PDB file of C-alpha atoms in Angstrom:
ATOM      1  CA  MET I   1     -17.969  22.647  19.251  1.00  0.00           C
ATOM      2  CA  ASN I   2     -19.196  25.647  17.288  1.00  0.00           C
ATOM      3  CA  ILE I   3     -16.711  27.826  15.438  1.00  0.00           C
ATOM      4  CA  VAL I   4     -16.710  31.338  16.888  1.00  0.00           C
ATOM      5  CA  SER I   5     -15.445  34.215  14.772  1.00  0.00           C
ATOM      6  CA  PRO I   6     -15.372  37.449  16.815  1.00  0.00           C
ATOM      7  CA  SER I   7     -15.912  40.516  14.656  1.00  0.00           C
ATOM      8  CA  ILE I   8     -13.207  43.118  15.133  1.00  0.00           C
ATOM      9  CA  LEU I   9     -15.768  45.731  14.060  1.00  0.00           C
ATOM     10  CA  SER I  10     -16.509  45.954  17.794  1.00  0.00           C
ATOM     11  CA  ALA I  11     -12.858  45.972  18.848  1.00  0.00           C
ATOM     12  CA  ASP I  12     -10.712  48.962  19.841  1.00  0.00           C
ATOM     13  CA  PHE I  13      -8.873  49.742  16.601  1.00  0.00           C
ATOM     14  CA  ALA I  14      -6.340  51.869  18.453  1.00  0.00           C
ATOM     15  CA  ASN I  15      -5.189  48.728  20.268  1.00  0.00           C
ATOM     16  CA  LEU I  16      -6.028  46.009  17.772  1.00  0.00           C
ATOM     17  CA  SER I  17      -3.069  43.771  18.556  1.00  0.00           C
ATOM     18  CA  ASP I  18      -4.051  43.714  22.231  1.00  0.00           C
ATOM     19  CA  GLU I  19      -7.676  43.138  21.305  1.00  0.00           C
ATOM     20  CA  LEU I  20      -6.715  40.006  19.379  1.00  0.00           C
ATOM     21  CA  LYS I  21      -5.025  38.696  22.532  1.00  0.00           C
ATOM     22  CA  ARG I  22      -8.316  39.119  24.424  1.00  0.00           C
ATOM     23  CA  ILE I  23     -10.003  36.540  22.166  1.00  0.00           C
ATOM     24  CA  ARG I  24      -7.363  33.799  22.209  1.00  0.00           C
ATOM     25  CA  THR I  25     -10.048  31.147  22.703  1.00  0.00           C
ATOM     26  CA  ALA I  26     -11.623  31.979  19.324  1.00  0.00           C
ATOM     27  CA  GLN I  27     -10.813  29.745  16.362  1.00  0.00           C
ATOM     28  CA  TRP I  28     -11.414  32.464  13.746  1.00  0.00           C
ATOM     29  CA  ILE I  29     -11.166  36.240  13.474  1.00  0.00           C
ATOM     30  CA  HIS I  30     -13.881  38.022  11.501  1.00  0.00           C
ATOM     31  CA  ILE I  31     -12.905  41.129   9.527  1.00  0.00           C
ATOM     32  CA  ASP I  32     -15.692  43.258   8.055  1.00  0.00           C
ATOM     33  CA  VAL I  33     -14.710  45.141   4.906  1.00  0.00           C
ATOM     34  CA  MET I  34     -17.167  47.881   3.884  1.00  0.00           C
ATOM     35  CA  ASP I  35     -16.807  50.335   1.022  1.00  0.00           C
ATOM     36  CA  GLY I  36     -19.497  52.953   1.660  1.00  0.00           C
ATOM     37  CA  CYS I  37     -21.213  51.928  -1.598  1.00  0.00           C
ATOM     38  CA  PHE I  38     -22.596  48.425  -1.184  1.00  0.00           C
ATOM     39  CA  VAL I  39     -23.339  49.335   2.445  1.00  0.00           C
ATOM     40  CA  PRO I  40     -23.543  52.829   4.009  1.00  0.00           C
ATOM     41  CA  ASN I  41     -20.383  52.513   6.073  1.00  0.00           C
ATOM     42  CA  ILE I  42     -16.618  52.380   5.522  1.00  0.00           C
ATOM     43  CA  THR I  43     -14.294  50.199   7.595  1.00  0.00           C
ATOM     44  CA  VAL I  44     -10.952  48.630   6.687  1.00  0.00           C
ATOM     45  CA  GLY I  45      -9.134  47.443   3.582  1.00  0.00           C
ATOM     46  CA  LEU I  46      -6.231  45.401   2.316  1.00  0.00           C
ATOM     47  CA  PRO I  47      -3.463  46.966   4.473  1.00  0.00           C
ATOM     48  CA  VAL I  48      -5.310  46.163   7.706  1.00  0.00           C
ATOM     49  CA  VAL I  49      -5.884  42.558   6.657  1.00  0.00           C
ATOM     50  CA  SER I  50      -2.175  42.256   5.825  1.00  0.00           C
ATOM     51  CA  CYS I  51      -1.233  43.638   9.241  1.00  0.00           C
ATOM     52  CA  ILE I  52      -3.575  41.274  11.070  1.00  0.00           C
ATOM     53  CA  ARG I  53      -2.162  38.385   9.054  1.00  0.00           C
ATOM     54  CA  ARG I  54       1.304  39.215  10.370  1.00  0.00           C
ATOM     55  CA  ALA I  55      -0.022  39.472  13.923  1.00  0.00           C
ATOM     56  CA  THR I  56      -1.750  36.090  14.170  1.00  0.00           C
ATOM     57  CA  GLU I  57      -1.718  32.582  12.772  1.00  0.00           C
ATOM     58  CA  ARG I  58      -5.438  32.130  13.354  1.00  0.00           C
ATOM     59  CA  PHE I  59      -7.988  31.678  10.580  1.00  0.00           C
ATOM     60  CA  LEU I  60      -8.860  35.058   9.044  1.00  0.00           C
ATOM     61  CA  ASP I  61     -12.488  35.228   8.018  1.00  0.00           C
ATOM     62  CA  VAL I  62     -12.914  38.277   5.750  1.00  0.00           C
ATOM     63  CA  HIS I  63     -16.453  39.428   4.954  1.00  0.00           C
ATOM     64  CA  LEU I  64     -16.595  41.680   1.903  1.00  0.00           C
ATOM     65  CA  MET I  65     -19.535  44.078   1.967  1.00  0.00           C
ATOM     66  CA  ILE I  66     -18.295  45.799  -1.154  1.00  0.00           C
ATOM     67  CA  GLN I  67     -18.934  46.214  -4.834  1.00  0.00           C
ATOM     68  CA  ASP I  68     -16.910  44.313  -7.436  1.00  0.00           C
ATOM     69  CA  PRO I  69     -15.962  41.211  -5.412  1.00  0.00           C
ATOM     70  CA  ALA I  70     -14.653  39.623  -8.622  1.00  0.00           C
ATOM     71  CA  TYR I  71     -11.779  42.123  -8.560  1.00  0.00           C
ATOM     72  CA  TYR I  72     -11.232  42.519  -4.832  1.00  0.00           C
ATOM     73  CA  GLY I  73     -11.862  38.966  -3.633  1.00  0.00           C
ATOM     74  CA  PRO I  74      -8.552  37.568  -4.931  1.00  0.00           C
ATOM     75  CA  LEU I  75      -6.687  40.599  -3.594  1.00  0.00           C
ATOM     76  CA  PHE I  76      -7.926  39.925  -0.072  1.00  0.00           C
ATOM     77  CA  ALA I  77      -6.949  36.288  -0.463  1.00  0.00           C
ATOM     78  CA  LYS I  78      -3.428  37.356  -1.397  1.00  0.00           C
ATOM     79  CA  ALA I  79      -3.393  39.817   1.524  1.00  0.00           C
ATOM     80  CA  GLY I  80      -3.732  36.886   3.908  1.00  0.00           C
ATOM     81  CA  ALA I  81      -7.409  35.997   4.235  1.00  0.00           C
ATOM     82  CA  ASP I  82      -8.093  32.312   4.774  1.00  0.00           C
ATOM     83  CA  MET I  83     -11.779  32.741   3.897  1.00  0.00           C
ATOM     84  CA  VAL I  84     -13.070  35.463   1.584  1.00  0.00           C
ATOM     85  CA  CYS I  85     -16.838  35.797   1.806  1.00  0.00           C
ATOM     86  CA  PHE I  86     -18.631  38.054  -0.686  1.00  0.00           C
ATOM     87  CA  HIS I  87     -22.241  39.046  -1.233  1.00  0.00           C
ATOM     88  CA  VAL I  88     -24.046  37.356  -4.084  1.00  0.00           C
ATOM     89  CA  GLU I  89     -26.057  40.562  -4.490  1.00  0.00           C
ATOM     90  CA  ALA I  90     -22.830  42.346  -5.523  1.00  0.00           C
ATOM     91  CA  ALA I  91     -21.631  39.711  -7.993  1.00  0.00           C
ATOM     92  CA  GLU I  92     -22.669  39.334 -11.636  1.00  0.00           C
ATOM     93  CA  ASN I  93     -21.305  35.780 -11.681  1.00  0.00           C
ATOM     94  CA  PRO I  94     -20.930  34.406  -8.138  1.00  0.00           C
ATOM     95  CA  ALA I  95     -19.524  31.080  -9.321  1.00  0.00           C
ATOM     96  CA  ALA I  96     -16.720  32.877 -11.161  1.00  0.00           C
ATOM     97  CA  VAL I  97     -15.919  34.910  -8.028  1.00  0.00           C
ATOM     98  CA  ILE I  98     -15.594  31.690  -6.038  1.00  0.00           C
ATOM     99  CA  GLU I  99     -13.240  30.257  -8.625  1.00  0.00           C
ATOM    100  CA  ALA I 100     -11.109  33.428  -8.614  1.00  0.00           C
ATOM    101  CA  ILE I 101     -10.827  33.367  -4.816  1.00  0.00           C
ATOM    102  CA  HIS I 102      -9.827  29.701  -4.941  1.00  0.00           C
ATOM    103  CA  ARG I 103      -7.158  30.412  -7.536  1.00  0.00           C
ATOM    104  CA  ALA I 104      -5.770  33.115  -5.232  1.00  0.00           C
ATOM    105  CA  GLY I 105      -5.344  30.548  -2.466  1.00  0.00           C
ATOM    106  CA  ALA I 106      -8.286  31.093  -0.122  1.00  0.00           C
ATOM    107  CA  GLN I 107     -11.547  29.420   0.706  1.00  0.00           C
ATOM    108  CA  ALA I 108     -14.679  31.171  -0.556  1.00  0.00           C
ATOM    109  CA  GLY I 109     -17.969  32.048   1.078  1.00  0.00           C
ATOM    110  CA  ALA I 110     -21.228  33.360  -0.364  1.00  0.00           C
ATOM    111  CA  ALA I 111     -23.197  35.836   1.752  1.00  0.00           C
ATOM    112  CA  LEU I 112     -26.886  36.740   1.684  1.00  0.00           C
ATOM    113  CA  LYS I 113     -28.638  39.837   2.982  1.00  0.00           C
ATOM    114  CA  PRO I 114     -31.724  39.154   5.138  1.00  0.00           C
ATOM    115  CA  GLY I 115     -34.102  39.849   2.260  1.00  0.00           C
ATOM    116  CA  THR I 116     -32.324  37.667  -0.311  1.00  0.00           C
ATOM    117  CA  PRO I 117     -33.976  34.269  -0.809  1.00  0.00           C
ATOM    118  CA  PRO I 118     -31.941  31.165   0.035  1.00  0.00           C
ATOM    119  CA  GLU I 119     -32.339  29.852  -3.503  1.00  0.00           C
ATOM    120  CA  GLN I 120     -29.748  32.411  -4.602  1.00  0.00           C
ATOM    121  CA  VAL I 121     -26.984  30.264  -3.100  1.00  0.00           C
ATOM    122  CA  PHE I 122     -28.313  26.822  -3.985  1.00  0.00           C
ATOM    123  CA  PRO I 123     -26.244  26.661  -7.220  1.00  0.00           C
ATOM    124  CA  LEU I 124     -23.122  27.517  -5.196  1.00  0.00           C
ATOM    125  CA  LEU I 125     -23.405  24.876  -2.489  1.00  0.00           C
ATOM    126  CA  GLU I 126     -21.027  22.481  -4.243  1.00  0.00           C
ATOM    127  CA  LYS I 127     -18.516  25.279  -4.910  1.00  0.00           C
ATOM    128  CA  ALA I 128     -18.320  27.454  -1.777  1.00  0.00           C
ATOM    129  CA  GLU I 129     -16.831  26.330   1.526  1.00  0.00           C
ATOM    130  CA  MET I 130     -19.268  28.538   3.446  1.00  0.00           C
ATOM    131  CA  VAL I 131     -22.599  30.327   3.208  1.00  0.00           C
ATOM    132  CA  LEU I 132     -23.092  33.422   5.356  1.00  0.00           C
ATOM    133  CA  VAL I 133     -26.668  34.223   6.333  1.00  0.00           C
ATOM    134  CA  MET I 134     -26.839  37.793   7.574  1.00  0.00           C
ATOM    135  CA  THR I 135     -29.080  38.009  10.622  1.00  0.00           C
ATOM    136  CA  VAL I 136     -29.109  41.829  10.470  1.00  0.00           C
ATOM    137  CA  GLU I 137     -28.895  44.252   7.575  1.00  0.00           C
ATOM    138  CA  PRO I 138     -25.189  44.507   6.682  1.00  0.00           C
ATOM    139  CA  GLY I 139     -23.322  47.719   7.368  1.00  0.00           C
ATOM    140  CA  PHE I 140     -23.233  48.401  11.097  1.00  0.00           C
ATOM    141  CA  GLY I 141     -22.490  46.503  14.293  1.00  0.00           C
ATOM    142  CA  GLY I 142     -24.688  46.367  17.368  1.00  0.00           C
ATOM    143  CA  GLN I 143     -27.984  45.646  15.589  1.00  0.00           C
ATOM    144  CA  SER I 144     -30.757  43.385  16.871  1.00  0.00           C
ATOM    145  CA  PHE I 145     -31.085  39.822  15.608  1.00  0.00           C
ATOM    146  CA  MET I 146     -33.772  39.203  12.963  1.00  0.00           C
ATOM    147  CA  PRO I 147     -35.502  35.880  13.808  1.00  0.00           C
ATOM    148  CA  GLU I 148     -37.273  35.850  10.439  1.00  0.00           C
ATOM    149  CA  VAL I 149     -34.026  34.611   8.830  1.00  0.00           C
ATOM    150  CA  LEU I 150     -34.111  31.288  10.709  1.00  0.00           C
ATOM    151  CA  PRO I 151     -36.156  29.518   7.995  1.00  0.00           C
ATOM    152  CA  LYS I 152     -33.478  30.560   5.496  1.00  0.00           C
ATOM    153  CA  ILE I 153     -30.782  28.804   7.540  1.00  0.00           C
ATOM    154  CA  ARG I 154     -32.923  25.673   7.677  1.00  0.00           C
ATOM    155  CA  ALA I 155     -33.609  25.805   3.942  1.00  0.00           C
ATOM    156  CA  ILE I 156     -29.918  26.082   3.079  1.00  0.00           C
ATOM    157  CA  ARG I 157     -29.008  23.227   5.415  1.00  0.00           C
ATOM    158  CA  ARG I 158     -31.745  21.012   3.945  1.00  0.00           C
ATOM    159  CA  GLU I 159     -30.665  21.771   0.386  1.00  0.00           C
ATOM    160  CA  ALA I 160     -26.993  21.120   1.172  1.00  0.00           C
ATOM    161  CA  ASP I 161     -27.888  17.813   2.821  1.00  0.00           C
ATOM    162  CA  SER I 162     -29.997  16.814  -0.173  1.00  0.00           C
ATOM    163  CA  ARG I 163     -27.000  17.459  -2.442  1.00  0.00           C
ATOM    164  CA  GLY I 164     -24.627  15.543  -0.182  1.00  0.00           C
ATOM    165  CA  VAL I 165     -22.408  18.559   0.491  1.00  0.00           C
ATOM    166  CA  LYS I 166     -21.439  20.201   3.764  1.00  0.00           C
ATOM    167  CA  PRO I 167     -20.586  23.884   3.393  1.00  0.00           C
ATOM    168  CA  LEU I 168     -20.307  25.695   6.688  1.00  0.00           C
ATOM    169  CA  ILE I 169     -23.248  27.960   7.489  1.00  0.00           C
ATOM    170  CA  GLN I 170     -22.246  31.176   9.214  1.00  0.00           C
ATOM    171  CA  VAL I 171     -24.546  33.667  10.935  1.00  0.00           C
ATOM    172  CA  ASP I 172     -23.643  37.294  11.564  1.00  0.00           C
ATOM    173  CA  GLY I 173     -25.581  39.969  13.414  1.00  0.00           C
ATOM    174  CA  GLY I 174     -27.036  40.254  16.909  1.00  0.00           C
ATOM    175  CA  ILE I 175     -25.453  36.994  18.051  1.00  0.00           C
ATOM    176  CA  ASN I 176     -25.473  36.282  21.781  1.00  0.00           C
ATOM    177  CA  LEU I 177     -26.089  33.123  23.806  1.00  0.00           C
ATOM    178  CA  GLN I 178     -29.824  33.118  23.141  1.00  0.00           C
ATOM    179  CA  THR I 179     -29.713  33.877  19.419  1.00  0.00           C
ATOM    180  CA  ALA I 180     -26.732  31.570  18.917  1.00  0.00           C
ATOM    181  CA  GLN I 181     -28.780  28.710  20.332  1.00  0.00           C
ATOM    182  CA  VAL I 182     -31.634  29.100  17.835  1.00  0.00           C
ATOM    183  CA  CYS I 183     -29.176  29.537  14.949  1.00  0.00           C
ATOM    184  CA  VAL I 184     -27.274  26.367  15.837  1.00  0.00           C
ATOM    185  CA  GLU I 185     -30.565  24.490  16.139  1.00  0.00           C
ATOM    186  CA  ALA I 186     -31.463  25.756  12.645  1.00  0.00           C
ATOM    187  CA  GLY I 187     -28.184  24.457  11.204  1.00  0.00           C
ATOM    188  CA  ALA I 188     -25.502  27.119  11.728  1.00  0.00           C
ATOM    189  CA  ASP I 189     -21.877  26.071  12.289  1.00  0.00           C
ATOM    190  CA  VAL I 190     -20.036  29.401  12.570  1.00  0.00           C
ATOM    191  CA  LEU I 191     -21.081  32.219  14.906  1.00  0.00           C
ATOM    192  CA  VAL I 192     -19.918  35.777  14.274  1.00  0.00           C
ATOM    193  CA  ALA I 193     -20.199  37.927  17.384  1.00  0.00           C
ATOM    194  CA  GLY I 194     -18.903  41.439  17.851  1.00  0.00           C
ATOM    195  CA  SER I 195     -20.399  43.458  20.678  1.00  0.00           C
ATOM    196  CA  TYR I 196     -21.308  40.341  22.678  1.00  0.00           C
ATOM    197  CA  VAL I 197     -17.652  39.278  22.766  1.00  0.00           C
ATOM    198  CA  PHE I 198     -15.725  42.552  22.866  1.00  0.00           C
ATOM    199  CA  GLY I 199     -18.297  44.188  25.145  1.00  0.00           C
ATOM    200  CA  SER I 200     -17.937  41.404  27.674  1.00  0.00           C
ATOM    201  CA  PRO I 201     -15.762  41.859  30.777  1.00  0.00           C
ATOM    202  CA  ASP I 202     -14.223  38.482  29.874  1.00  0.00           C
ATOM    203  CA  PRO I 203     -14.138  38.082  26.059  1.00  0.00           C
ATOM    204  CA  GLU I 204     -12.409  34.681  26.252  1.00  0.00           C
ATOM    205  CA  GLN I 205     -15.199  33.321  28.436  1.00  0.00           C
ATOM    206  CA  ALA I 206     -17.811  34.837  26.109  1.00  0.00           C
ATOM    207  CA  VAL I 207     -16.207  32.946  23.226  1.00  0.00           C
ATOM    208  CA  ARG I 208     -16.159  29.687  25.190  1.00  0.00           C
ATOM    209  CA  LEU I 209     -19.840  30.036  26.008  1.00  0.00           C
ATOM    210  CA  LEU I 210     -20.712  30.501  22.344  1.00  0.00           C
ATOM    211  CA  GLN I 211     -18.559  27.537  21.378  1.00  0.00           C
ATOM    212  CA  SER I 212     -20.519  25.305  23.722  1.00  0.00           C
ATOM    213  CA  VAL I 213     -24.052  26.417  22.794  1.00  0.00           C
TER     214      VAL I 213
END
């Protein structure tokens, strides 16, 4: 079964507690943190993650699209994130960021923009619990899937296998039943879906369908 992590970026923030109840079949909850600097959008911060932590026992998957992950990564771990995923493009020393997140009590993920080569995360495969391959440009929900990133997923999976390690590979952006299928075939384990899930008349069923792709 695939891990499905619905992105609350597509949820109704005025009724977030109720929105979480609409995705009870999901194993994870994906929280996009944007600072208006690393990406041209601003979303939520530490207080919202803390509130969500109090509202659910499910795995909180926090995706930092922000500058200075070395400083903020541990803070989000302490706020209640189970996984703190940061962009290698924003980190001077990604390995040190992973270590800092681990010391703060969370798992760590390394994220890549669509244009960043997969080799950027190869040195981190033994250290990070997850690699996030963005399948759209980070910053906004509702974008179309970029099929040109599929070779990157395959390359990361091959490299991890060659090293004898098994980090999760997450995909985020334009995920629906069709794009989820090709991502899973390429080696993805974790599917982030926002508008496909929250825009569905039955979000729980949408999650179940993605889990079974």
